[in-house]
Amino acid sequence: MSSSRVALTARVKAEAQRLGFHLVGVADCRPPETYPAYVAWLQHGHHAAMAYMARERNRERRADPKRILPECKSILVLGIRYFQQDAQPMPADGRPRGRVASYAWGEDYHDILVARLRALVAFLEAELGHPVPNRYYTDTGPVLEREFAQRAGLGWVGKNGMLINPKLGSYLILAEILLGVALEPDAPFATDHCGTCTRCIDACPTQAILPTRTVDANRCLSYLTIENKGEIPQDLRARLGEWVFGCDVCQMVCPWNRRAPLEGDPAFAPRPGVPRPLLTEEIRLSRQAFNRKFKGSPIKRTKRRGYLRNVAVALGNAAQPHTVEALREALQDEEPLVRGHAAWALGQIATAEACEALRRALHVEEDPEVREEIRAALAACA
Ligand code: SF4
Ligand code: SF4
């Protein structure tokens, strides 16, 4: 163990904390042991339509950090706790509201973290007095980051597939910097604190959690409401409940989050109206209004069509007759995806007005898939 390496590592960790990272540890660059399990997960199709994950180049790079950075000697693994209490009062007006996963209440974490990662590399280079080969990622790179986080001593991978830190819980965004300089590695986190608990598995609305501490994206609401570009499968729509962007259920029920501090990084503070958006307003968002409302927010990732699709499903699950007018307007939306899910929602409400709106739409609708949705929805009107 070199004392200068230990001292440098301590200075880098102190700087990471000053930059706002709550967790920081160092892992070595050995290939990840969980790679075969990852390949099996892909082979079972659990990545759903995220084809980029299965691309050969990305797969190979996940197998060994040195395929990303041949000079790699250390991986600095960082974590930021993002959870915020939503201080905005929920009006008791009975109007249906959606629910947004808490990581997306505020600003886009990619924007927040990349600036800090860059600053940390600049600090290290200034300390050493020369450039250091590096690559950094925050949820964007071909890196099996949870294993590296565990190896860096930050926590264990829970049954819900999330990295859990015993003090901070699992509402964490992870980031990693592959470095061409050797830092002092941390001891891996050796304990599994899930024990006999199965709360996340029992509470998952779609039974998406697999026995391998991974999630089947085909069923996971986080995938279905964000990455999924097409329809929400009919048999899972009711399971969406109020969720219109992501899902926090398997974290909300985890006892390790109940013990965690309430506040995370203030950069993730909720934007007004985002944590519990008013569904009848959201379904009426024009393209311009959507872009304005979600500029700089992770929600823009779904694009307007995906977001309004989710909002329509949440309106169907709320099944409140006073929302028929908003859904009737959505039957004329420019996006077939939105029209189809609005039709489904009206079928869930199935009042005389909802059924009349569906019959009228069937007269004018030309898209075959939307017509199919309208016909299926009309079955509830017989
Ligand atoms: S995010 Fe929601 S749907 Fe996905 S595994 Fe967790 S509880 Fe299940
Ligand atoms: S809910 Fe229980 S089983 Fe699931 S991750 Fe948390 S401790 Fe582990």
XYZ file of C-alpha atoms and ligand atoms in Angstrom:
398
model
C 0.000 0.000 0.000
C 1.554 3.298 -1.021
C 1.019 6.183 1.419
C 0.846 8.706 -1.447
C -1.884 6.598 -3.092
C -3.820 6.446 0.179
C -3.480 10.216 0.637
C -4.524 10.942 -2.954
C -7.569 8.666 -2.581
C -8.577 10.459 0.613
C -8.321 13.866 -1.101
C -10.377 12.679 -4.088
C -13.062 11.267 -1.779
C -13.190 14.512 0.211
C -13.577 16.472 -3.020
C -16.373 14.128 -4.183
C -18.206 14.835 -0.954
C -17.648 18.560 -1.333
C -19.158 18.311 -4.823
C -22.299 16.819 -3.315
C -21.834 13.067 -3.718
C -23.151 11.262 -0.640
C -21.310 8.021 -1.333
C -17.878 7.435 -2.795
C -15.762 4.302 -2.990
C -13.066 2.725 -5.119
C -13.300 -0.602 -6.960
C -10.625 -2.426 -8.907
C -10.993 -2.984 -12.666
C -11.447 -6.772 -12.713
C -14.176 -7.980 -15.061
C -17.552 -8.156 -13.283
C -18.510 -11.557 -11.875
C -22.185 -10.910 -12.610
C -21.567 -10.703 -16.368
C -22.781 -14.287 -17.091
C -26.006 -13.549 -15.170
C -26.416 -10.394 -17.240
C -26.012 -12.379 -20.476
C -28.608 -14.899 -19.241
C -30.976 -11.988 -18.453
C -30.557 -10.791 -22.044
C -31.016 -14.297 -23.443
C -34.339 -14.581 -21.632
C -35.427 -11.329 -23.280
C -35.836 -9.574 -19.916
C -34.470 -6.357 -21.490
C -37.718 -6.088 -23.524
C -37.260 -3.744 -26.501
C -34.071 -2.073 -25.175
C -32.099 -3.479 -28.111
C -29.079 -1.276 -27.373
C -28.408 -3.416 -24.291
C -28.015 -6.561 -26.369
C -25.808 -5.017 -29.062
C -22.579 -6.967 -29.310
C -20.324 -3.963 -28.803
C -22.146 -2.939 -25.629
C -22.213 -6.523 -24.362
C -18.477 -6.889 -24.841
C -17.776 -3.629 -23.096
C -19.896 -4.686 -20.124
C -17.758 -7.842 -19.851
C -14.597 -5.934 -18.968
C -14.008 -2.254 -18.055
C -10.661 -2.460 -19.878
C -12.573 -2.752 -23.146
C -13.896 0.729 -22.404
C -10.663 2.185 -21.055
C -7.605 -0.021 -21.728
C -5.550 1.966 -19.178
C -8.161 1.410 -16.440
C -6.610 0.893 -13.003
C -9.424 1.972 -10.677
C -13.121 2.711 -10.773
C -14.390 5.529 -8.623
C -18.030 4.746 -7.796
C -20.260 7.549 -6.587
C -23.805 7.826 -5.312
C -26.214 10.693 -4.805
C -29.355 10.355 -2.753
C -32.156 12.044 -4.629
C -35.228 11.481 -2.520
C -37.103 14.654 -1.520
C -40.179 15.103 0.596
C -42.910 16.571 -1.568
C -43.805 19.605 0.507
C -46.630 20.678 -1.791
C -50.027 19.964 -0.233
C -52.312 17.601 -2.149
C -55.559 19.510 -2.751
C -58.563 17.519 -1.499
C -60.596 18.349 -4.615
C -61.207 14.767 -5.705
C -59.657 15.410 -9.129
C -57.545 12.444 -10.247
C -53.810 12.894 -10.030
C -50.939 10.885 -11.401
C -47.786 9.823 -9.649
C -44.206 10.359 -10.842
C -41.192 8.328 -9.661
C -39.261 10.478 -7.219
C -36.015 10.608 -9.211
C -37.911 12.575 -11.867
C -39.498 15.249 -9.657
C -36.768 17.792 -10.316
C -34.025 18.437 -12.853
C -32.530 15.786 -15.123
C -29.885 13.956 -13.092
C -27.686 13.468 -16.155
C -27.276 17.234 -16.373
C -26.666 17.553 -12.633
C -24.157 14.739 -12.315
C -22.078 15.144 -15.447
C -20.872 18.602 -14.387
C -19.827 17.210 -10.998
C -18.066 14.179 -12.532
C -16.144 16.467 -14.851
C -15.144 18.662 -11.903
C -13.920 15.613 -9.982
C -11.701 14.488 -12.868
C -10.315 18.034 -13.156
C -9.520 17.974 -9.417
C -7.655 14.663 -9.733
C -5.676 15.908 -12.722
C -4.757 19.099 -10.873
C -3.603 17.024 -7.889
C -1.392 14.855 -10.111
C -0.274 17.667 -12.373
C -0.985 15.715 -15.561
C -3.966 14.437 -17.582
C -5.476 11.102 -16.531
C -7.195 8.744 -19.006
C -10.814 8.522 -17.884
C -14.392 7.704 -18.871
C -17.364 8.632 -16.733
C -20.949 7.477 -16.815
C -24.133 8.065 -14.968
C -26.656 5.450 -15.953
C -25.544 5.956 -19.534
C -22.651 3.574 -20.047
C -22.074 -0.112 -20.688
C -21.012 -0.780 -17.085
C -22.494 -3.257 -14.593
C -22.482 -0.468 -12.053
C -24.238 -2.159 -9.139
C -21.534 -4.808 -8.905
C -18.848 -2.122 -8.969
C -20.741 -0.185 -6.286
C -20.883 -3.302 -4.108
C -17.195 -3.923 -4.794
C -16.436 -0.316 -3.793
C -18.129 -0.948 -0.430
C -21.203 1.224 -1.043
C -23.895 -1.380 -0.300
C -25.508 -4.607 -1.436
C -27.815 -5.431 -4.331
C -31.266 -6.007 -2.846
C -33.888 -8.465 -4.024
C -35.473 -5.593 -5.968
C -32.242 -5.250 -7.971
C -31.374 -1.855 -6.466
C -28.139 -0.996 -4.701
C -28.986 -0.432 -1.023
C -26.743 1.455 1.356
C -27.429 0.646 5.012
C -27.529 4.352 5.998
C -28.926 6.011 2.865
C -31.262 3.340 1.472
C -31.765 2.856 -2.263
C -33.007 6.202 -3.612
C -29.573 6.659 -5.150
C -28.288 7.658 -8.550
C -25.015 5.883 -9.197
C -22.167 7.174 -11.314
C -18.731 5.829 -12.041
C -15.416 7.146 -13.324
C -13.009 4.684 -14.910
C -9.520 5.992 -14.214
C -6.097 5.305 -15.669
C -4.549 5.854 -12.251
C -4.485 3.514 -9.273
C -6.448 4.658 -6.213
C -6.653 2.717 -2.954
C -9.488 0.166 -3.350
C -12.176 -0.179 -0.682
C -13.225 -3.450 0.912
C -16.273 -4.892 -0.880
C -19.606 -4.736 0.944
C -19.924 -8.309 2.152
C -23.350 -8.603 3.810
C -26.792 -9.200 2.335
C -29.210 -7.343 4.599
C -32.385 -8.450 2.819
C -32.576 -11.570 4.952
C -36.003 -13.222 4.779
C -37.778 -10.006 3.722
C -39.812 -10.232 0.497
C -41.735 -6.934 0.728
C -40.618 -5.612 -2.655
C -41.467 -8.881 -4.408
C -44.895 -9.034 -2.740
C -45.720 -5.358 -3.429
C -44.614 -5.132 -7.072
C -47.847 -4.387 -8.970
C -46.846 -6.565 -11.948
C -44.717 -9.334 -10.348
C -41.773 -8.051 -12.351
C -39.077 -8.926 -9.807
C -37.135 -12.069 -10.707
C -35.499 -14.479 -8.242
C -32.082 -13.397 -9.579
C -32.278 -9.863 -8.020
C -33.098 -8.463 -11.408
C -36.300 -7.209 -12.975
C -38.154 -8.368 -16.075
C -38.443 -5.104 -18.008
C -41.368 -6.499 -20.019
C -43.496 -6.243 -16.887
C -41.814 -3.421 -14.953
C -43.784 -0.157 -14.868
C -40.551 1.834 -14.989
C -39.832 0.342 -18.397
C -43.419 0.299 -19.631
C -44.030 3.971 -18.849
C -40.623 5.348 -19.929
C -38.491 3.304 -22.330
C -41.409 1.527 -23.979
C -42.329 3.422 -27.122
C -45.441 1.432 -28.014
C -48.641 0.459 -26.307
C -48.938 -0.595 -22.678
C -50.004 -4.256 -22.801
C -53.759 -4.508 -22.151
C -53.359 -6.957 -19.267
C -50.973 -4.630 -17.396
C -52.854 -1.337 -17.807
C -54.900 -1.717 -14.636
C -51.667 -2.443 -12.718
C -50.316 0.990 -13.635
C -52.659 2.526 -11.091
C -51.739 6.217 -10.823
C -48.153 5.910 -12.122
C -47.564 8.133 -15.165
C -43.749 8.107 -15.187
C -41.782 5.293 -13.568
C -42.676 3.466 -10.374
C -41.255 3.594 -6.848
C -43.246 0.792 -5.232
C -40.350 -1.634 -4.681
C -38.383 1.175 -3.014
C -41.294 2.659 -1.044
C -41.893 -0.627 0.775
C -38.236 -1.358 1.491
C -37.499 -1.066 5.222
C -34.032 0.306 4.443
C -35.613 3.410 2.932
C -37.769 4.001 5.996
C -34.611 4.242 8.062
C -32.881 6.558 5.597
C -32.745 10.362 6.010
C -35.679 12.176 4.425
C -33.836 14.671 2.283
C -31.545 14.094 -0.665
C -29.632 16.499 -2.879
C -31.540 19.810 -3.202
C -30.889 19.799 -6.973
C -33.614 17.134 -7.151
C -36.198 19.352 -5.419
C -39.650 18.820 -6.942
C -40.914 21.114 -9.676
C -44.378 22.494 -8.951
C -47.121 20.052 -9.898
C -44.781 17.281 -11.021
C -44.943 14.721 -8.185
C -48.778 14.459 -8.385
C -49.827 15.963 -11.768
C -53.469 16.733 -12.439
C -54.474 14.161 -15.051
C -57.156 16.177 -16.863
C -54.603 18.968 -17.392
C -51.818 16.638 -18.485
C -53.953 14.873 -21.110
C -54.573 18.283 -22.708
C -50.884 19.273 -22.955
C -50.090 20.468 -26.466
C -46.676 19.708 -27.942
C -45.458 23.201 -27.035
C -46.888 23.027 -23.523
C -45.275 19.609 -22.932
C -41.889 20.884 -24.091
C -42.204 23.979 -21.942
C -43.334 22.114 -18.841
C -40.699 19.369 -18.991
C -37.681 21.241 -20.367
C -34.698 19.971 -18.356
C -36.802 17.250 -16.696
C -36.274 13.472 -17.032
C -39.943 13.251 -18.074
C -39.112 14.578 -21.539
C -37.571 11.145 -22.182
C -40.985 9.574 -22.785
C -41.809 12.318 -25.281
C -45.304 13.759 -25.282
C -46.874 10.707 -26.896
C -45.548 8.293 -24.251
C -46.455 10.579 -21.374
C -50.007 11.200 -22.584
C -50.400 7.455 -23.218
C -49.567 6.869 -19.532
C -51.847 9.704 -18.415
C -54.723 8.182 -20.401
C -54.198 4.823 -18.688
C -54.115 6.490 -15.255
C -57.385 8.286 -16.132
C -58.906 4.925 -17.069
C -57.777 3.502 -13.733
C -59.278 6.475 -11.864
C -62.524 5.836 -13.837
C -64.175 9.120 -12.875
C -67.144 10.170 -15.081
C -66.188 13.877 -14.928
C -63.004 13.126 -16.903
C -64.921 11.919 -19.985
C -64.734 15.328 -21.693
C -60.925 15.444 -21.441
C -60.669 11.878 -22.767
C -63.137 12.621 -25.556
C -60.804 15.426 -26.688
C -57.871 12.981 -26.492
C -59.699 10.732 -28.983
C -58.836 13.442 -31.517
C -55.169 13.703 -30.529
C -52.620 13.816 -33.354
C -50.938 10.666 -31.967
C -52.637 7.304 -32.591
C -50.946 5.950 -29.441
C -52.733 8.570 -27.333
C -56.068 8.048 -29.096
C -55.886 4.277 -28.560
C -55.178 4.538 -24.825
C -57.818 7.265 -24.409
C -60.304 4.830 -25.956
C -59.300 2.173 -23.436
C -59.766 4.683 -20.601
C -63.262 5.581 -21.807
C -64.096 1.867 -21.867
C -63.105 1.702 -18.172
C -65.504 4.546 -17.369
C -68.257 3.236 -19.659
C -70.899 5.846 -18.784
C -73.442 6.759 -21.489
C -71.274 9.811 -22.418
C -68.087 7.737 -22.572
C -69.765 5.147 -24.816
C -71.201 7.833 -27.073
C -67.739 9.385 -27.467
C -66.350 5.972 -28.458
C -69.119 5.340 -31.027
C -68.559 8.748 -32.631
C -64.808 8.160 -32.749
C -65.311 4.827 -34.506
C -67.097 6.652 -37.339
C -64.100 8.885 -38.072
C -61.044 6.944 -36.886
C -58.873 5.599 -39.709
C -55.927 4.039 -37.892
C -56.537 0.259 -37.731
C -54.920 -0.187 -34.295
C -56.905 2.663 -32.780
C -60.097 1.271 -34.323
C -59.270 -2.043 -32.646
C -58.848 -0.263 -29.273
C -62.180 1.535 -29.744
C -63.980 -1.697 -30.598
C -62.476 -3.442 -27.562
C -63.474 -0.499 -25.336
C -67.018 -0.551 -26.707
C -67.415 -4.100 -25.434
C -67.927 -2.537 -21.985
C -70.829 -0.474 -23.414
C -72.969 -3.344 -24.613
S -40.344 -0.391 -10.360
Fe -42.481 -1.015 -9.869
S -43.057 -2.446 -11.474
Fe -40.805 -2.259 -11.554
S -40.045 -3.898 -10.269
Fe -40.262 -2.133 -8.921
S -42.333 -2.313 -8.056
Fe -42.221 -3.674 -9.820
S -37.915 -4.785 0.431
Fe -36.872 -6.348 1.622
S -36.241 -7.911 0.137
Fe -36.766 -6.058 -1.012
S -34.821 -5.000 -1.275
Fe -35.764 -4.153 0.583
S -34.925 -5.428 2.258
Fe -34.509 -6.505 0.347
